């Protein structure tokens, strides 16, 4: 997707309450904006970091500026958790995930499992329905390696279990890890920060759940899925 107009550079002062941040524009103007990411954002909220924000003139918005990207280790990283589904749908339609390229119908936010909603349900005559869940990824602590999760996520483990249930009823189930950065060529499940998620992932894979990782090209003008990256095999301590 393209940012029109392009994002504006600022310096981060602090991110707080999970959904707010203070920053200073390049001309020295201080402001408070909204942060569209309530997660931990581990390693991406250092005061003094260069960030990029979008500007909105809508009278219904409380804050004019929205946090979109941050510079970490000299690389631009997208943090907006409202974008991964859109970027993943664009990637599916563009054929960036070859195993999903044969589906002609993409349905969003469909009910399934135990009072849950799947991000996408893909349908095509003569093909099994494909249930697709998307996870946002921006955590990286080793050069070239993206990891998920960056904190404990019981909800994420629940999604893996429900995807496994779909496989056992004759459907396809797919987990997409959408990496909002371009400097990573590998992806791994972060077993030390959430051992139970690693166990749930290994169990889901054993049940037939498919998993793919996509990285994005990130600039102040656009963010777009650019291709798949290699997934490391997780090594949970207990199965």
CSV table of C-alpha atoms in Angstrom, one decimal:
chain,number,residue,atom,x,y,z
A,1,UNK,CA,0.0,0.0,0.0
A,2,UNK,CA,1.1,3.6,-0.7
A,3,UNK,CA,1.1,6.4,1.8
A,4,UNK,CA,-0.4,9.5,0.2
A,5,UNK,CA,1.1,11.9,1.2
A,6,UNK,CA,4.3,10.2,2.2
A,7,UNK,CA,5.0,9.8,5.9
A,8,UNK,CA,6.5,12.6,8.0
A,9,UNK,CA,9.7,12.1,10.0
A,10,UNK,CA,9.8,12.8,13.8
A,11,UNK,CA,11.8,11.9,16.9
A,12,UNK,CA,10.1,9.7,19.5
A,13,UNK,CA,10.0,11.0,23.1
A,14,UNK,CA,8.0,8.2,24.6
A,15,UNK,CA,5.3,5.6,23.9
A,16,UNK,CA,2.8,5.0,26.7
A,17,UNK,CA,-0.5,3.5,27.7
A,18,UNK,CA,0.1,1.2,24.7
A,19,UNK,CA,-1.8,3.4,22.3
A,20,UNK,CA,-0.3,6.9,22.7
A,21,UNK,CA,3.1,8.4,22.0
A,22,UNK,CA,4.8,11.8,22.3
A,23,UNK,CA,7.2,13.0,19.6
A,24,UNK,CA,8.8,16.1,18.1
A,25,UNK,CA,8.6,17.0,14.4
A,26,UNK,CA,11.7,18.0,12.5
A,27,UNK,CA,10.8,21.7,12.9
A,28,UNK,CA,10.8,21.3,16.7
A,29,UNK,CA,7.0,21.1,17.2
A,30,UNK,CA,6.0,18.6,19.9
A,31,UNK,CA,2.9,16.6,19.6
A,32,UNK,CA,1.0,13.6,20.9
A,33,UNK,CA,-0.3,10.9,18.5
A,34,UNK,CA,-2.0,7.5,18.4
A,35,UNK,CA,-0.1,4.3,18.3
A,36,UNK,CA,-1.9,1.6,16.2
A,37,UNK,CA,-0.1,-1.2,18.1
A,38,UNK,CA,-1.0,-2.3,21.6
A,39,UNK,CA,1.6,-5.0,21.7
A,40,UNK,CA,5.0,-4.9,23.5
A,41,UNK,CA,6.8,-3.5,20.5
A,42,UNK,CA,10.0,-5.0,22.0
A,43,UNK,CA,13.1,-3.1,20.9
A,44,UNK,CA,11.2,-0.5,18.9
A,45,UNK,CA,10.2,2.2,21.4
A,46,UNK,CA,13.6,3.6,22.5
A,47,UNK,CA,13.3,7.4,23.3
A,48,UNK,CA,15.2,9.4,20.6
A,49,UNK,CA,14.4,6.9,17.8
A,50,UNK,CA,13.6,8.3,14.4
A,51,UNK,CA,10.0,7.5,13.5
A,52,UNK,CA,7.6,8.2,10.7
A,53,UNK,CA,4.0,9.2,11.1
A,54,UNK,CA,1.0,9.7,8.9
A,55,UNK,CA,-1.1,12.9,9.2
A,56,UNK,CA,-4.9,12.9,9.2
A,57,UNK,CA,-7.2,15.9,9.0
A,58,UNK,CA,-10.5,14.1,9.9
A,59,UNK,CA,-12.5,16.1,12.5
A,60,UNK,CA,-13.5,12.8,14.1
A,61,UNK,CA,-9.9,11.9,15.0
A,62,UNK,CA,-8.7,13.0,18.4
A,63,UNK,CA,-5.0,12.9,17.3
A,64,UNK,CA,-3.8,14.2,13.9
A,65,UNK,CA,-0.7,12.0,13.8
A,66,UNK,CA,-0.4,8.2,13.7
A,67,UNK,CA,2.7,6.2,14.4
A,68,UNK,CA,3.5,4.0,11.3
A,69,UNK,CA,7.2,3.2,11.3
A,70,UNK,CA,10.4,3.4,13.3
A,71,UNK,CA,14.1,3.2,12.5
A,72,UNK,CA,15.8,0.3,14.3
A,73,UNK,CA,19.4,-0.7,13.7
A,74,UNK,CA,19.4,1.7,10.7
A,75,UNK,CA,16.4,-0.1,9.1
A,76,UNK,CA,12.8,1.0,8.7
A,77,UNK,CA,10.2,-1.2,10.5
A,78,UNK,CA,6.5,-1.0,10.2
A,79,UNK,CA,4.6,-1.2,13.5
A,80,UNK,CA,0.9,-0.6,12.5
A,81,UNK,CA,-1.0,-3.8,13.3
A,82,UNK,CA,-3.9,-2.7,11.2
A,83,UNK,CA,-1.9,-3.3,8.0
A,84,UNK,CA,-0.9,-7.0,8.0
A,85,UNK,CA,-4.2,-8.4,6.8
A,86,UNK,CA,-4.4,-5.9,4.0
A,87,UNK,CA,-0.8,-6.6,3.0
A,88,UNK,CA,-1.4,-10.4,3.2
A,89,UNK,CA,-4.5,-10.2,1.0
A,90,UNK,CA,-2.5,-8.2,-1.6
A,91,UNK,CA,0.3,-10.8,-1.5
A,92,UNK,CA,-2.2,-13.7,-2.0
A,93,UNK,CA,-3.8,-11.9,-5.0
A,94,UNK,CA,-0.4,-11.2,-6.4
A,95,UNK,CA,0.6,-14.9,-6.2
A,96,UNK,CA,3.4,-14.3,-3.7
A,97,UNK,CA,2.3,-17.4,-1.8
A,98,UNK,CA,2.3,-20.0,-4.6
A,99,UNK,CA,0.3,-22.7,-2.7
A,100,UNK,CA,-2.6,-20.2,-2.3
A,101,UNK,CA,-2.6,-18.8,-5.8
A,102,UNK,CA,-5.4,-21.1,-7.1
A,103,UNK,CA,-8.2,-19.6,-5.0
A,104,UNK,CA,-10.6,-17.2,-6.6
A,105,UNK,CA,-12.6,-16.1,-3.6
A,106,UNK,CA,-11.2,-14.4,-0.5
A,107,UNK,CA,-13.6,-13.9,2.3
A,108,UNK,CA,-12.6,-11.7,5.3
A,109,UNK,CA,-13.3,-12.1,9.0
A,110,UNK,CA,-15.3,-15.3,8.9
A,111,UNK,CA,-16.6,-17.1,12.1
A,112,UNK,CA,-15.0,-20.4,12.9
A,113,UNK,CA,-13.6,-22.5,15.7
A,114,UNK,CA,-14.6,-21.8,19.3
A,115,UNK,CA,-16.2,-18.3,19.1
A,116,UNK,CA,-13.3,-17.0,16.9
A,117,UNK,CA,-13.0,-15.3,13.6
A,118,UNK,CA,-10.5,-16.3,10.9
A,119,UNK,CA,-8.7,-13.5,9.0
A,120,UNK,CA,-9.4,-15.1,5.6
A,121,UNK,CA,-11.4,-18.0,4.2
A,122,UNK,CA,-10.3,-18.9,0.7
A,123,UNK,CA,-12.6,-20.8,-1.6
A,124,UNK,CA,-12.3,-22.4,-5.0
A,125,UNK,CA,-14.3,-25.1,-6.7
A,126,UNK,CA,-12.5,-28.5,-6.5
A,127,UNK,CA,-10.1,-27.2,-3.8
A,128,UNK,CA,-10.5,-27.6,0.0
A,129,UNK,CA,-11.4,-24.4,1.8
A,130,UNK,CA,-8.3,-22.7,3.2
A,131,UNK,CA,-8.5,-21.0,6.6
A,132,UNK,CA,-5.8,-18.3,6.8
A,133,UNK,CA,-4.7,-16.6,10.0
A,134,UNK,CA,-2.2,-13.6,9.9
A,135,UNK,CA,0.2,-12.6,12.6
A,136,UNK,CA,2.1,-9.3,12.6
A,137,UNK,CA,5.9,-9.6,13.0
A,138,UNK,CA,8.5,-6.9,13.6
A,139,UNK,CA,10.7,-8.3,16.3
A,140,UNK,CA,14.4,-9.0,15.4
A,141,UNK,CA,17.3,-9.3,17.8
A,142,UNK,CA,19.7,-11.1,15.5
A,143,UNK,CA,20.8,-9.8,12.1
A,144,UNK,CA,18.6,-11.2,9.3
A,145,UNK,CA,16.2,-13.1,11.7
A,146,UNK,CA,12.6,-12.1,12.4
A,147,UNK,CA,10.9,-13.8,15.4
A,148,UNK,CA,7.4,-14.3,16.7
A,149,UNK,CA,6.1,-13.8,19.3
A,150,UNK,CA,7.9,-11.0,21.2
A,151,UNK,CA,5.9,-11.7,24.4
A,152,UNK,CA,3.6,-14.4,25.7
A,153,UNK,CA,0.4,-14.8,23.6
A,154,UNK,CA,-2.2,-17.3,24.9
A,155,UNK,CA,-4.5,-16.1,22.2
A,156,UNK,CA,-2.0,-16.9,19.5
A,157,UNK,CA,-1.6,-20.5,20.8
A,158,UNK,CA,-5.4,-20.8,20.8
A,159,UNK,CA,-5.5,-19.8,17.1
A,160,UNK,CA,-3.0,-22.6,16.3
A,161,UNK,CA,-5.1,-25.2,18.1
A,162,UNK,CA,-8.2,-24.0,16.2
A,163,UNK,CA,-6.3,-24.2,12.8
A,164,UNK,CA,-5.4,-27.8,13.6
A,165,UNK,CA,-9.0,-28.5,14.2
A,166,UNK,CA,-9.8,-27.2,10.7
A,167,UNK,CA,-7.3,-29.6,9.2
A,168,UNK,CA,-8.8,-32.5,11.0
A,169,UNK,CA,-12.3,-31.7,9.5
A,170,UNK,CA,-10.8,-31.9,6.0
A,171,UNK,CA,-9.9,-28.2,5.3
A,172,UNK,CA,-6.6,-26.5,4.8
A,173,UNK,CA,-5.3,-24.3,7.6
A,174,UNK,CA,-2.5,-21.7,7.0
A,175,UNK,CA,-0.6,-19.4,9.3
A,176,UNK,CA,1.0,-16.4,7.7
A,177,UNK,CA,3.7,-14.4,9.5
A,178,UNK,CA,3.8,-11.0,8.0
A,179,UNK,CA,7.1,-9.3,8.7
A,180,UNK,CA,7.0,-5.5,8.5
A,181,UNK,CA,10.7,-5.1,7.7
A,182,UNK,CA,12.9,-6.0,4.7
A,183,UNK,CA,16.2,-6.8,6.5
A,184,UNK,CA,15.2,-10.3,7.5
A,185,UNK,CA,15.8,-13.4,5.3
A,186,UNK,CA,14.8,-15.9,7.9
A,187,UNK,CA,11.9,-16.4,10.4
A,188,UNK,CA,11.8,-18.3,13.6
A,189,UNK,CA,9.3,-19.1,16.4
A,190,UNK,CA,10.6,-17.4,19.6
A,191,UNK,CA,10.6,-20.3,22.0
A,192,UNK,CA,12.5,-18.6,24.8
A,193,UNK,CA,10.0,-15.7,25.2
A,194,UNK,CA,6.9,-18.0,24.9
A,195,UNK,CA,7.7,-21.7,25.2
A,196,UNK,CA,4.0,-22.6,25.1
A,197,UNK,CA,3.5,-20.9,21.8
A,198,UNK,CA,6.4,-22.9,20.4
A,199,UNK,CA,4.8,-26.1,21.6
A,200,UNK,CA,1.5,-25.1,20.1
A,201,UNK,CA,3.2,-24.3,16.8
A,202,UNK,CA,5.0,-27.7,16.7
A,203,UNK,CA,1.7,-29.5,17.5
A,204,UNK,CA,-0.2,-27.5,14.8
A,205,UNK,CA,2.5,-28.4,12.2
A,206,UNK,CA,2.2,-32.0,13.2
A,207,UNK,CA,-1.5,-31.9,12.6
A,208,UNK,CA,-1.0,-30.5,9.1
A,209,UNK,CA,-1.2,-26.7,9.6
A,210,UNK,CA,0.8,-24.9,6.9
A,211,UNK,CA,3.0,-21.9,7.9
A,212,UNK,CA,4.7,-19.3,5.7
A,213,UNK,CA,6.6,-16.1,6.4
A,214,UNK,CA,6.5,-13.0,4.2
A,215,UNK,CA,8.7,-9.9,4.5
A,216,UNK,CA,7.8,-6.4,3.3
A,217,UNK,CA,9.6,-3.6,1.5
A,218,UNK,CA,9.3,-0.6,3.8
A,219,UNK,CA,9.8,3.1,2.8
A,220,UNK,CA,8.2,6.4,3.8
A,221,UNK,CA,6.2,6.2,0.5
A,222,UNK,CA,4.9,2.6,0.8
A,223,UNK,CA,4.9,-0.7,2.5
A,224,UNK,CA,4.3,-3.8,0.4
A,225,UNK,CA,4.8,-7.6,0.8
A,226,UNK,CA,7.9,-8.5,-1.3
A,227,UNK,CA,8.4,-12.2,-1.0
A,228,UNK,CA,8.6,-15.3,1.2
A,229,UNK,CA,11.5,-16.0,3.6
A,230,UNK,CA,12.9,-19.2,5.0
A,231,UNK,CA,11.3,-20.5,8.2
A,232,UNK,CA,13.5,-22.2,10.8
A,233,UNK,CA,12.2,-25.3,12.5
A,234,UNK,CA,11.2,-24.6,16.1
A,235,UNK,CA,12.8,-26.6,18.9
A,236,UNK,CA,10.3,-26.6,21.8
A,237,UNK,CA,11.5,-28.3,25.0
A,238,UNK,CA,8.3,-30.3,25.4
A,239,UNK,CA,5.7,-31.7,23.0
